[in-house]
Amino acid sequence: MNRYESPLARVGIVLFTMLAASFFALPLLWLATAPFDARVNLTVHIPAELTLDNFRAVFQNSFAVRALLVNNLIIAGGAMLTVATVATLASYGLSRTRIPGRDILVYVLILFSSVVGGTAAMVPLFLLAYHLGLVDTHIGVILVMSGGLLPSAIFIMRDFVDTIPRSYEEAALVFGASPLHIFRDIAFPLVRPGVAVVAIWAFVNAWGAFLIPVVLLRSPHNMPASVALYSFYSEAGTPVHTLVAAYAFLYTIPVLVLYLIVNWRFGFRFFGGIKR
Amino acid sequence: MAQITLENVTKTFGAVTAVDRVSLTIAEGELVALLGPSGCGKTTTLRLIAGLEIPDSGRIFIGDREVTRLPPRERDVAMVFQDYALYPHMNLMDNIGYPLKVRGVPREELRQRVQEVARRLQIGDLLDRRPSQISGGQQQRASVARAVVHEAQAFLFDEPLSNLDAKLRLEARAFLKHLQHTEGVTAAYVTHDQAEAMALADRIVVMNHGKIMQIGTPLDVYRNPQNTFVAAFIGNPPMNLLPCHLDMAQGVLVVAANQAPLDLGLLRERIRVALKDGDSLTLGVRPENITLGAEPGPAAIPGKIYVTQPLGGETLVNVEVGDQLVSVRIFTEELPPLPEQVWLTLDLARTFLYGPDGERIV
Ligand SMILES: Nc1ncnc2c1ncn2[C@@H]1O[C@H](COP(=O)(O)OP(=O)(O)OP(=O)(O)O)[C@@H](O)[C@H]1O
Ligand SMILES: [Mg+2]
């Protein structure tokens, strides 16, 4: 910081920072207080009357509970497994083989990922899923989600795989290891932090997904939580703040827990890279 | 242990010919050093033997088995890598025992064999440490231990000492030589350090641009360099190479640098190929085979003292001959006073003559 800055300027900077921070902090504060409040509006205040009634009411809604505890876990878990597995194997292959134009291929994939995962491709994706008989199945949602997430995941993973010296694998080869041995004993343990990053990233993305499930799923009992949130709206289409708050609170818990676990185990800050 | 044979092996990477028609036999129990400047194809030759590269043409044998196209794990060789390639997530026990683990050796037997080898290599009490928790010299031993445990037909070393500091390197060199003798291993040893090659090897293979320039015992390569490349590469300081041409009428060699005539004398009888007047040749003479004097002589060329470097037991004198610097090595502790203008007398019995193509003719 500049030593010659006037105190006035400094006060200004601090005020501005506080304002900007509160802009982002207020919704989070609301999420932390509102679910336990008997009377909720869109302002943040310390609850006058602490209660767990909101949660009780949420658990009455079996459609929403099923969405959160079953459908969301299936979709996010499935996308996580698919993305982590495929990205690990693919990045390993991409990093270790000499294919002409390999790097261009990877960049083109990245480019396409925004298309596949995005709104623009929704119609063709729906038609594809329809013809494959995957409409209104979790598999369909998982595959489309994974397809959208994979290129970036492969890109991230390849950075990890590239840092493993080839001589590790070559030593294992010379000492008699099969490719499977090498992957299991050497490559995988060394890229595990990368796998964790990619897995969590995929999970979080799929956990919060709205558009793809809404387009590909039909029956209410298949819908994920992002859609089920709308069951806490009144018939007039206005949200019931108490219930929405409580449900949203439950909805964020797994993401928070995952973040904490990974942070504790591997020490990474989200999108802040890996501590080595 | 088994012998290793390469027959006319060639390997190219795109436009680069990394290994060019190399033929070589490493006898059972022999340590052969592959020596040459950076990029000359030493590592590639080693990787071809290991099976980490497949040759474009030629054949490779280990023992009497052809292995040219076999994958590494079917070749039964052990390798020590330049960076040691110890696995950072395993302790030394698991690292050294890895070749046994993939072979499915039971855990208890694996522990015993690793402990036995580790004790022999004096790293027996480090087995529960990870590679990052031991010194460079210990890592090097661990990497050798892993190769020893493998009980292969042959050992391949890729500059195993280059990451060690000077003192450790000498220790490790003695240790490797001792190990090689006691175990009687067949080994190919890549290095670009000629002192290391001389000290360790039974025979040295000098390579340049993927080709073998000479194969011979360390002394042979030092005493009888077959071409100007080997002459200039081996020795410290290397052999003096003086371009010159033949003047048949006078029976002399004219040194190009200062046009000084040099009586062929003894050399004449040793020339075994037909030479023409004016052929451009190269005269090769080691620094220790030149004497300095104040008087001219038939086998002497004039020069001017450039600088003298006392090195303890010997003195290195650089003499300007025309525009070329010639090094002279004198084995006295104190140099007698020399005039600025000196005569360099070559020991013609130990002087080499190389033809226009750089191949030795005397
Ligand atoms: N995988 C590869 N792809 C392309 N070129 C290669 C490859 N490996 C080696 N080369 C080239 O082949 C030549 C020989 O390489 P090599 O590694 O065998 O040299 P070296 O004698 O071991 O050198 P150094 O002493 O520097 O290790 C070099 O020109 C190198 O650039
Ligand atoms: Mg090399």
XYZ file of C-alpha atoms and ligand atoms in Angstrom:
670
model
C 0.000 0.000 0.000
C 1.164 3.502 -0.793
C 2.595 5.206 2.277
C 1.740 8.690 1.087
C -1.933 7.971 0.619
C -4.102 10.478 2.409
C -6.183 9.170 5.317
C -9.271 10.319 3.493
C -8.509 8.146 0.481
C -7.933 5.237 2.773
C -11.269 5.667 4.477
C -12.844 5.845 1.054
C -11.238 2.590 -0.031
C -12.297 0.791 3.119
C -15.865 2.033 2.789
C -16.041 0.971 -0.804
C -14.665 -2.468 0.020
C -17.182 -2.910 2.796
C -20.005 -1.930 0.512
C -18.895 -4.344 -2.174
C -18.357 -7.139 0.351
C -21.772 -6.671 1.945
C -23.352 -6.838 -1.474
C -22.126 -10.427 -1.702
C -22.356 -11.240 1.966
C -25.967 -10.234 2.542
C -27.593 -13.096 0.617
C -25.340 -15.542 2.451
C -26.265 -14.014 5.777
C -29.887 -14.248 4.819
C -29.401 -17.909 4.002
C -27.813 -18.459 7.403
C -30.534 -16.726 9.408
C -33.769 -16.998 7.466
C -34.277 -20.774 7.729
C -34.424 -20.517 11.511
C -36.767 -17.576 11.525
C -40.481 -17.907 12.012
C -41.142 -14.760 10.068
C -39.074 -14.244 6.929
C -38.979 -11.413 4.479
C -36.182 -10.388 2.136
C -34.261 -8.398 4.739
C -31.513 -9.766 6.891
C -32.259 -9.589 10.570
C -31.579 -11.604 13.683
C -34.592 -13.907 14.076
C -36.972 -12.653 16.720
C -38.193 -16.164 17.293
C -35.847 -19.088 16.596
C -37.584 -22.160 15.211
C -37.045 -25.404 13.334
C -40.618 -25.414 12.063
C -39.485 -24.389 8.598
C -37.445 -27.552 8.286
C -40.312 -29.640 9.592
C -42.527 -28.182 6.922
C -39.948 -28.847 4.247
C -39.701 -32.486 5.247
C -43.474 -32.783 4.837
C -42.944 -32.180 1.134
C -41.932 -35.673 0.028
C -41.433 -34.579 -3.576
C -38.809 -32.006 -2.545
C -37.150 -34.361 -0.081
C -36.836 -37.069 -2.671
C -35.422 -34.521 -5.142
C -32.709 -33.514 -2.721
C -31.811 -36.816 -1.092
C -32.241 -39.165 -4.032
C -32.343 -37.461 -7.402
C -29.703 -34.858 -6.720
C -27.355 -37.411 -5.232
C -27.819 -39.717 -8.219
C -27.301 -36.971 -10.771
C -24.404 -35.194 -9.068
C -22.787 -38.431 -7.902
C -23.156 -39.992 -11.322
C -21.726 -36.958 -13.083
C -18.896 -36.852 -10.579
C -17.984 -40.495 -11.115
C -18.257 -40.279 -14.883
C -16.308 -37.064 -15.181
C -13.565 -38.088 -12.730
C -13.088 -41.505 -14.315
C -13.175 -40.443 -17.928
C -11.157 -37.269 -17.371
C -8.431 -39.175 -15.519
C -8.090 -41.850 -18.165
C -8.397 -39.427 -21.052
C -5.905 -36.923 -19.715
C -3.476 -39.723 -18.958
C -3.784 -40.954 -22.508
C -3.558 -37.470 -23.971
C -0.520 -36.644 -21.919
C 1.334 -39.848 -22.681
C 0.787 -40.545 -26.350
C 2.286 -38.751 -29.275
C -0.645 -37.906 -31.535
C -0.117 -35.223 -34.136
C -2.277 -32.189 -33.423
C -2.957 -33.295 -29.867
C -2.916 -29.862 -28.328
C -5.212 -28.423 -30.967
C -7.606 -31.284 -30.322
C -7.748 -30.422 -26.650
C -8.395 -26.747 -27.324
C -11.125 -27.509 -29.822
C -12.739 -29.778 -27.237
C -12.683 -26.989 -24.683
C -14.273 -24.685 -27.187
C -17.043 -27.169 -27.894
C -17.699 -27.827 -24.253
C -19.316 -24.446 -23.829
C -21.591 -25.351 -26.720
C -22.497 -28.841 -25.514
C -23.154 -27.748 -21.958
C -24.897 -24.606 -23.037
C -28.359 -23.506 -24.030
C -27.599 -23.445 -27.744
C -27.400 -27.210 -28.000
C -30.467 -27.975 -25.909
C -32.686 -28.913 -28.840
C -30.267 -31.303 -30.547
C -29.352 -32.753 -27.166
C -32.988 -33.333 -26.384
C -33.527 -35.019 -29.737
C -30.465 -37.161 -29.203
C -31.662 -38.211 -25.769
C -35.124 -38.832 -27.174
C -33.886 -41.176 -29.881
C -31.682 -43.011 -27.431
C -34.656 -43.443 -25.116
C -32.911 -41.428 -22.419
C -35.546 -38.774 -21.897
C -36.821 -38.719 -18.337
C -33.919 -40.877 -17.095
C -31.140 -39.876 -14.741
C -28.631 -41.575 -17.043
C -29.551 -39.135 -19.778
C -29.012 -36.134 -17.503
C -25.736 -37.563 -16.205
C -24.415 -38.194 -19.716
C -25.310 -34.754 -21.016
C -23.925 -33.044 -17.913
C -20.736 -35.087 -18.117
C -20.357 -34.314 -21.788
C -20.461 -30.633 -20.993
C -18.065 -30.860 -18.059
C -15.519 -33.299 -19.476
C -13.449 -31.066 -21.760
C -12.624 -28.607 -19.006
C -12.083 -31.489 -16.616
C -9.654 -33.142 -19.031
C -7.909 -29.836 -19.455
C -7.480 -29.434 -15.705
C -6.420 -33.050 -15.230
C -3.860 -32.946 -17.982
C -1.961 -30.299 -16.068
C -1.669 -32.704 -13.179
C -0.680 -35.656 -15.328
C 1.893 -33.607 -17.202
C 3.745 -32.886 -13.984
C 4.480 -36.585 -13.379
C 7.908 -37.350 -14.808
C 7.769 -40.001 -17.481
C 10.726 -41.728 -15.925
C 8.426 -42.923 -13.111
C 6.403 -44.932 -15.563
C 9.397 -45.977 -17.576
C 11.105 -47.305 -14.472
C 7.999 -49.315 -13.678
C 7.840 -50.599 -17.263
C 11.436 -51.759 -17.138
C 10.848 -53.449 -13.795
C 8.069 -55.517 -15.244
C 4.885 -53.609 -14.473
C 1.893 -53.860 -16.796
C 0.045 -50.717 -17.861
C -2.623 -51.535 -15.291
C -0.014 -51.809 -12.513
C 1.493 -48.526 -13.565
C -1.810 -46.739 -13.525
C -2.882 -48.196 -10.197
C 0.425 -48.042 -8.313
C 2.072 -44.977 -9.739
C 0.053 -42.676 -11.955
C -3.189 -42.680 -9.989
C -1.729 -42.075 -6.519
C 0.265 -39.182 -7.936
C -2.669 -37.486 -9.665
C -5.113 -38.084 -6.811
C -5.259 -34.412 -5.798
C -6.174 -33.592 -9.377
C -8.851 -36.268 -9.418
C -10.284 -34.811 -6.215
C -10.406 -31.316 -7.675
C -12.109 -32.484 -10.840
C -14.540 -34.746 -8.990
C -15.672 -32.043 -6.594
C -15.903 -29.514 -9.368
C -18.104 -31.870 -11.384
C -20.235 -32.673 -8.349
C -20.834 -29.030 -7.524
C -21.680 -28.211 -11.114
C -24.132 -31.063 -11.469
C -25.583 -30.419 -8.021
C -26.643 -26.927 -8.985
C -27.741 -27.757 -12.544
C -31.198 -26.551 -13.529
C -31.590 -26.210 -17.271
C -30.506 -29.661 -18.420
C -32.640 -31.609 -15.900
C -35.638 -29.394 -16.586
C -35.398 -30.064 -20.295
C -34.570 -33.770 -20.160
C -36.715 -34.913 -17.249
C -40.486 -35.161 -17.176
C -41.826 -36.947 -14.158
C -41.814 -35.004 -10.881
C -40.287 -37.911 -9.001
C -37.127 -37.654 -11.146
C -36.581 -33.919 -10.714
C -33.545 -32.576 -8.821
C -33.642 -30.041 -6.006
C -33.085 -27.029 -8.231
C -36.447 -27.775 -9.816
C -38.131 -28.950 -6.626
C -37.413 -25.554 -5.127
C -40.405 -24.347 -7.098
C -42.704 -26.559 -5.099
C -42.268 -24.030 -2.288
C -43.975 -21.359 -4.311
C -47.555 -20.508 -3.649
C -50.159 -21.093 -6.316
C -49.932 -17.410 -7.178
C -46.261 -17.978 -8.085
C -44.706 -16.133 -5.188
C -42.118 -17.867 -3.037
C -42.936 -18.920 0.496
C -39.851 -17.349 2.035
C -39.627 -19.530 5.119
C -39.723 -22.783 3.188
C -37.546 -21.640 0.303
C -34.953 -20.485 2.819
C -34.981 -23.751 4.729
C -34.838 -25.855 1.570
C -32.053 -23.714 0.075
C -30.137 -24.111 3.308
C -30.322 -27.903 3.078
C -29.445 -27.682 -0.601
C -26.121 -25.923 0.067
C -24.929 -28.190 2.881
C -23.368 -30.991 0.753
C -21.391 -28.492 -1.302
C -20.069 -26.829 1.831
C -19.168 -30.152 3.405
C -17.368 -31.321 0.276
C -15.457 -28.115 0.093
C -14.345 -28.435 3.685
C -13.332 -32.071 3.269
C -11.229 -31.388 0.218
C -9.720 -28.320 1.775
C -8.736 -30.333 4.799
C -7.465 -33.306 2.843
C -5.723 -31.665 -0.089
C -5.674 -28.019 0.874
C -7.082 -26.340 -2.162
C -9.098 -23.201 -2.384
C -11.820 -23.346 -4.951
C -10.437 -22.305 -8.323
C -7.451 -20.935 -6.478
C -5.290 -23.816 -7.583
C -3.551 -26.451 -5.555
C -1.067 -25.966 -2.772
C 1.911 -28.183 -3.484
C 23.755 -62.162 -16.444
C 23.851 -62.189 -20.192
C 25.567 -60.451 -23.043
C 23.919 -57.657 -24.996
C 24.263 -57.342 -28.747
C 23.176 -54.542 -31.038
C 23.283 -55.196 -34.770
C 23.118 -52.208 -37.067
C 20.548 -50.448 -34.954
C 19.086 -47.189 -36.229
C 16.561 -44.909 -34.570
C 15.286 -41.635 -35.953
C 13.032 -39.003 -34.454
C 11.583 -37.053 -37.348
C 14.547 -35.537 -39.135
C 17.009 -36.384 -36.349
C 18.918 -39.651 -36.567
C 19.515 -40.238 -32.889
C 21.219 -43.618 -33.322
C 22.874 -44.413 -36.623
C 23.741 -48.025 -37.559
C 25.169 -48.890 -34.180
C 26.670 -52.353 -33.743
C 28.000 -53.306 -30.364
C 28.462 -56.318 -28.136
C 28.639 -56.067 -24.387
C 30.105 -59.292 -23.045
C 28.725 -61.080 -20.017
C 29.961 -59.370 -16.864
C 31.387 -56.436 -18.755
C 30.725 -52.765 -18.081
C 30.692 -50.694 -21.239
C 30.504 -46.931 -21.031
C 28.698 -44.954 -23.709
C 30.510 -41.658 -23.895
C 29.921 -38.631 -26.059
C 28.777 -35.038 -26.184
C 25.216 -33.976 -25.407
C 22.686 -35.161 -27.965
C 24.931 -37.821 -29.495
C 22.423 -40.605 -28.859
C 23.710 -42.236 -25.674
C 20.415 -42.197 -23.841
C 18.550 -43.312 -26.935
C 20.890 -46.304 -27.309
C 20.211 -47.258 -23.707
C 16.460 -46.853 -24.131
C 16.594 -49.041 -27.213
C 18.207 -51.788 -25.144
C 15.618 -51.309 -22.400
C 12.744 -51.395 -24.861
C 11.561 -47.883 -24.095
C 12.186 -47.114 -27.770
C 11.779 -49.461 -30.707
C 14.470 -49.227 -33.432
C 13.611 -48.313 -37.022
C 15.954 -51.028 -38.215
C 18.546 -53.410 -36.854
C 18.326 -56.096 -34.200
C 18.932 -56.285 -30.474
C 19.777 -59.420 -28.487
C 19.947 -60.007 -24.764
C 21.648 -63.317 -24.124
C 20.746 -65.351 -27.208
C 17.184 -64.052 -27.279
C 16.165 -61.463 -29.835
C 14.325 -58.668 -28.051
C 14.145 -56.034 -30.796
C 10.374 -55.627 -30.599
C 9.638 -56.959 -27.140
C 8.120 -54.619 -24.541
C 10.428 -53.601 -21.664
C 8.959 -56.000 -19.163
C 9.843 -59.004 -21.299
C 13.482 -57.995 -21.659
C 14.601 -58.584 -18.120
C 16.885 -55.600 -17.720
C 17.226 -53.219 -14.781
C 17.689 -49.524 -15.224
C 18.972 -46.697 -13.059
C 17.592 -43.382 -14.228
C 19.330 -40.045 -14.190
C 16.659 -38.591 -11.899
C 16.487 -41.939 -10.034
C 12.736 -42.182 -10.678
C 11.979 -43.146 -7.084
C 8.264 -42.916 -6.392
C 7.560 -39.967 -4.100
C 4.473 -41.562 -2.550
C 6.183 -44.785 -1.475
C 8.780 -45.348 1.206
C 12.101 -46.945 0.286
C 10.897 -50.423 1.194
C 8.068 -50.168 -1.340
C 10.237 -48.388 -3.860
C 13.040 -50.924 -3.801
C 10.581 -53.788 -3.550
C 8.453 -52.627 -6.456
C 10.002 -54.990 -9.055
C 9.230 -57.875 -6.693
C 5.723 -56.638 -5.976
C 4.702 -56.591 -9.628
C 6.071 -60.117 -9.931
C 3.772 -61.163 -7.107
C 6.500 -62.081 -4.624
C 4.875 -62.619 -1.201
C 5.138 -59.687 1.179
C 7.358 -61.432 3.729
C 9.887 -62.627 1.160
C 9.838 -59.182 -0.441
C 10.714 -57.555 2.877
C 13.572 -59.940 3.436
C 15.068 -59.502 0.011
C 14.774 -55.725 0.119
C 16.325 -55.616 3.575
C 19.209 -57.787 2.462
C 19.999 -55.682 -0.603
C 19.506 -52.418 1.284
C 21.920 -53.554 3.962
C 24.517 -54.357 1.344
C 24.109 -50.883 -0.115
C 24.179 -49.290 3.351
C 20.685 -47.876 3.294
C 19.222 -50.608 5.502
C 17.999 -48.233 8.189
C 16.287 -45.809 5.810
C 13.653 -48.187 4.508
C 10.677 -46.467 6.108
C 11.621 -43.059 4.727
C 10.295 -41.492 1.574
C 12.654 -40.405 -1.207
C 12.226 -36.746 -0.265
C 13.500 -37.521 3.227
C 16.920 -38.847 2.197
C 20.007 -37.309 0.610
C 20.933 -37.398 -3.062
C 23.596 -40.026 -2.520
C 21.138 -42.204 -0.609
C 18.546 -41.776 -3.345
C 21.125 -42.914 -5.845
C 21.793 -46.016 -3.773
C 18.107 -46.700 -3.385
C 17.720 -46.499 -7.126
C 20.616 -48.939 -7.566
C 19.115 -51.166 -4.880
C 15.858 -51.346 -6.816
C 17.837 -52.444 -9.867
C 19.775 -55.043 -7.863
C 16.610 -56.480 -6.341
C 15.238 -56.968 -9.826
C 17.935 -59.603 -10.523
C 17.942 -58.842 -14.218
C 20.093 -60.087 -17.078
C 21.734 -56.697 -17.486
C 21.982 -53.266 -15.894
C 21.486 -50.002 -17.718
C 22.710 -46.774 -16.149
C 21.782 -43.361 -17.520
C 24.155 -40.822 -16.006
C 23.439 -42.080 -12.503
C 26.010 -39.810 -10.890
C 25.323 -36.536 -12.634
C 23.039 -35.216 -9.899
C 25.604 -35.707 -7.152
C 28.153 -33.161 -5.979
C 31.812 -33.729 -6.844
C 32.816 -35.501 -3.632
C 29.800 -37.792 -3.490
C 30.295 -38.587 -7.137
C 33.775 -39.989 -6.475
C 32.429 -42.078 -3.613
C 29.506 -43.349 -5.619
C 31.782 -44.151 -8.537
C 34.016 -46.341 -6.385
C 30.928 -47.944 -4.916
C 29.420 -48.723 -8.324
C 32.669 -50.212 -9.580
C 32.959 -52.367 -6.488
C 29.363 -53.491 -6.882
C 29.871 -54.304 -10.535
C 32.922 -56.408 -9.723
C 31.420 -58.298 -6.836
C 28.140 -58.980 -8.627
C 29.748 -59.493 -12.037
C 26.979 -57.612 -13.776
C 26.678 -56.905 -17.474
C 26.150 -53.189 -17.744
C 25.780 -50.342 -20.190
C 26.665 -47.068 -18.572
C 25.850 -43.710 -20.157
C 27.942 -40.723 -19.193
C 29.348 -37.586 -20.719
C 32.118 -37.440 -18.138
C 35.198 -39.066 -19.625
C 36.919 -39.431 -16.246
C 33.921 -41.445 -15.062
C 33.982 -43.577 -18.182
C 37.722 -44.192 -17.862
C 37.474 -45.061 -14.201
C 34.517 -47.417 -14.429
C 34.431 -49.077 -17.781
C 36.000 -52.210 -19.166
C 35.463 -50.718 -22.580
C 34.380 -47.310 -23.791
C 32.136 -46.587 -26.752
C 32.686 -43.043 -28.000
C 29.677 -41.719 -29.899
C 29.000 -38.647 -31.991
C 25.895 -37.751 -33.988
C 24.447 -41.181 -33.322
C 27.445 -43.035 -34.703
C 30.062 -45.029 -32.892
C 33.387 -43.280 -33.369
C 35.501 -45.829 -31.540
C 35.208 -48.800 -29.220
C 38.079 -49.810 -27.003
C 39.461 -50.171 -23.511
C 39.939 -46.864 -21.694
C 43.688 -46.987 -22.301
C 43.254 -47.928 -25.924
C 40.868 -45.068 -26.563
C 43.236 -42.707 -24.826
C 46.416 -43.953 -26.491
C 45.125 -44.720 -29.954
C 42.303 -42.415 -30.875
C 41.110 -43.573 -34.272
C 39.867 -40.233 -35.531
C 40.074 -36.555 -34.795
C 36.758 -36.620 -32.943
C 37.956 -39.130 -30.370
C 41.345 -37.424 -30.229
C 39.745 -34.106 -29.384
C 37.168 -35.600 -27.022
C 39.305 -37.808 -24.791
C 41.947 -36.365 -22.500
C 42.032 -33.338 -20.306
C 43.248 -31.098 -21.775
C 42.481 -32.856 -25.057
C 44.978 -33.726 -27.753
C 46.426 -30.860 -29.788
C 45.230 -31.053 -33.377
C 47.306 -29.103 -35.873
C 46.073 -28.831 -39.446
C 48.952 -29.310 -41.874
C 49.732 -30.446 -45.389
C 52.241 -32.712 -46.975
C 55.207 -31.457 -48.993
C 56.609 -34.601 -50.622
C 59.535 -32.833 -52.346
C 60.988 -31.642 -49.055
C 59.770 -34.687 -47.142
C 58.124 -32.454 -44.589
C 54.727 -31.639 -43.106
C 53.939 -27.969 -43.250
C 51.984 -26.793 -40.220
C 49.168 -24.587 -41.476
C 49.163 -22.226 -38.510
C 52.667 -20.846 -39.062
C 53.959 -22.617 -42.189
C 56.711 -24.263 -40.114
C 58.166 -27.382 -41.782
C 58.298 -30.508 -39.693
C 60.556 -33.371 -40.665
C 58.497 -36.511 -41.197
C 61.291 -38.666 -39.777
C 59.859 -41.566 -37.899
C 56.370 -40.842 -39.171
C 57.335 -41.716 -42.724
C 57.616 -45.425 -41.963
C 54.382 -45.470 -40.077
C 52.260 -44.075 -42.899
C 50.429 -47.033 -44.403
C 48.237 -45.325 -46.963
C 49.074 -43.565 -50.191
C 49.295 -39.826 -49.745
C 49.588 -37.107 -52.330
C 51.438 -33.866 -52.275
C 49.299 -31.138 -50.757
C 46.887 -33.477 -48.955
C 45.486 -31.605 -45.991
C 46.094 -33.663 -42.879
C 45.793 -33.190 -39.144
C 48.631 -33.770 -36.770
C 47.621 -34.965 -33.329
C 49.842 -34.878 -30.297
C 48.990 -35.015 -26.610
C 50.140 -32.175 -24.352
C 52.428 -34.559 -22.455
C 54.202 -35.665 -25.642
C 55.648 -32.267 -26.449
C 58.806 -30.863 -24.914
C 59.750 -27.203 -24.879
C 63.279 -26.004 -25.654
C 65.236 -22.944 -26.689
C 66.939 -24.657 -29.658
C 65.448 -25.620 -33.034
C 65.466 -29.244 -34.212
C 64.118 -31.329 -37.118
C 60.953 -32.344 -35.247
C 60.431 -28.946 -33.706
C 58.175 -26.044 -34.571
C 58.530 -22.526 -33.245
C 56.023 -20.884 -30.958
C 55.541 -18.123 -28.435
C 54.671 -18.690 -24.791
C 51.114 -17.488 -24.205
C 50.576 -18.383 -20.560
C 51.796 -20.925 -17.993
C 49.475 -22.573 -15.493
C 51.111 -24.315 -12.507
C 48.837 -27.149 -11.312
C 50.827 -28.566 -8.432
C 52.670 -31.636 -9.646
C 52.625 -30.463 -13.239
C 52.519 -27.312 -15.286
C 50.343 -26.572 -18.247
C 51.928 -24.255 -20.791
C 49.905 -22.731 -23.613
C 52.032 -21.870 -26.602
C 50.955 -19.747 -29.531
C 51.743 -21.445 -32.810
C 50.662 -19.009 -35.475
C 47.063 -18.257 -34.533
C 46.567 -21.567 -32.739
C 47.065 -22.355 -29.044
C 48.921 -25.583 -28.296
C 48.891 -26.992 -24.781
C 52.012 -28.571 -23.372
C 52.115 -30.482 -20.155
C 55.335 -30.586 -18.194
C 55.663 -32.883 -15.224
C 57.849 -30.804 -12.960
C 56.842 -28.901 -9.913
C 58.919 -25.907 -10.877
C 59.253 -24.899 -14.471
C 62.801 -23.969 -15.608
C 62.899 -20.429 -17.021
C 61.910 -20.389 -20.701
C 62.547 -17.771 -23.341
C 59.473 -16.185 -24.830
C 60.241 -17.776 -28.200
C 60.336 -21.548 -27.755
C 60.649 -24.619 -29.908
C 58.117 -27.375 -29.473
C 59.614 -30.794 -30.046
C 57.014 -33.456 -30.808
C 57.543 -37.037 -29.726
C 57.007 -38.507 -33.168
C 56.610 -42.035 -31.807
C 53.497 -40.809 -30.033
C 52.225 -38.497 -32.716
C 49.181 -39.226 -34.830
C 48.327 -38.229 -38.327
C 44.730 -38.025 -39.485
C 43.632 -37.968 -43.088
C 41.343 -35.458 -44.803
C 38.301 -37.432 -43.578
C 39.499 -37.282 -39.968
C 40.385 -40.993 -39.899
C 43.705 -42.014 -38.516
C 46.485 -42.839 -40.981
C 49.408 -42.988 -38.555
N 11.571 -38.503 -27.880
C 12.311 -37.791 -28.736
N 11.728 -37.060 -29.698
C 12.461 -36.342 -30.580
N 13.799 -36.281 -30.564
C 14.451 -36.979 -29.631
C 13.753 -37.765 -28.664
N 14.662 -38.345 -27.848
C 15.866 -37.940 -28.289
N 15.753 -37.125 -29.358
C 16.862 -36.521 -30.105
O 17.796 -37.528 -30.417
C 19.121 -37.068 -30.227
C 19.856 -37.960 -29.243
O 19.270 -37.797 -27.970
P 19.804 -38.530 -26.676
O 18.878 -38.203 -25.562
O 20.012 -39.958 -26.968
O 21.185 -37.807 -26.432
P 22.231 -38.024 -25.256
O 23.492 -38.474 -25.897
O 21.675 -38.863 -24.191
O 22.432 -36.541 -24.763
P 22.601 -35.975 -23.271
O 24.035 -36.148 -22.906
O 22.250 -34.529 -23.439
O 21.648 -36.707 -22.395
C 19.016 -35.632 -29.783
O 19.218 -34.821 -30.924
C 17.619 -35.510 -29.273
O 17.139 -34.209 -29.492
Mg 21.044 -38.491 -22.148
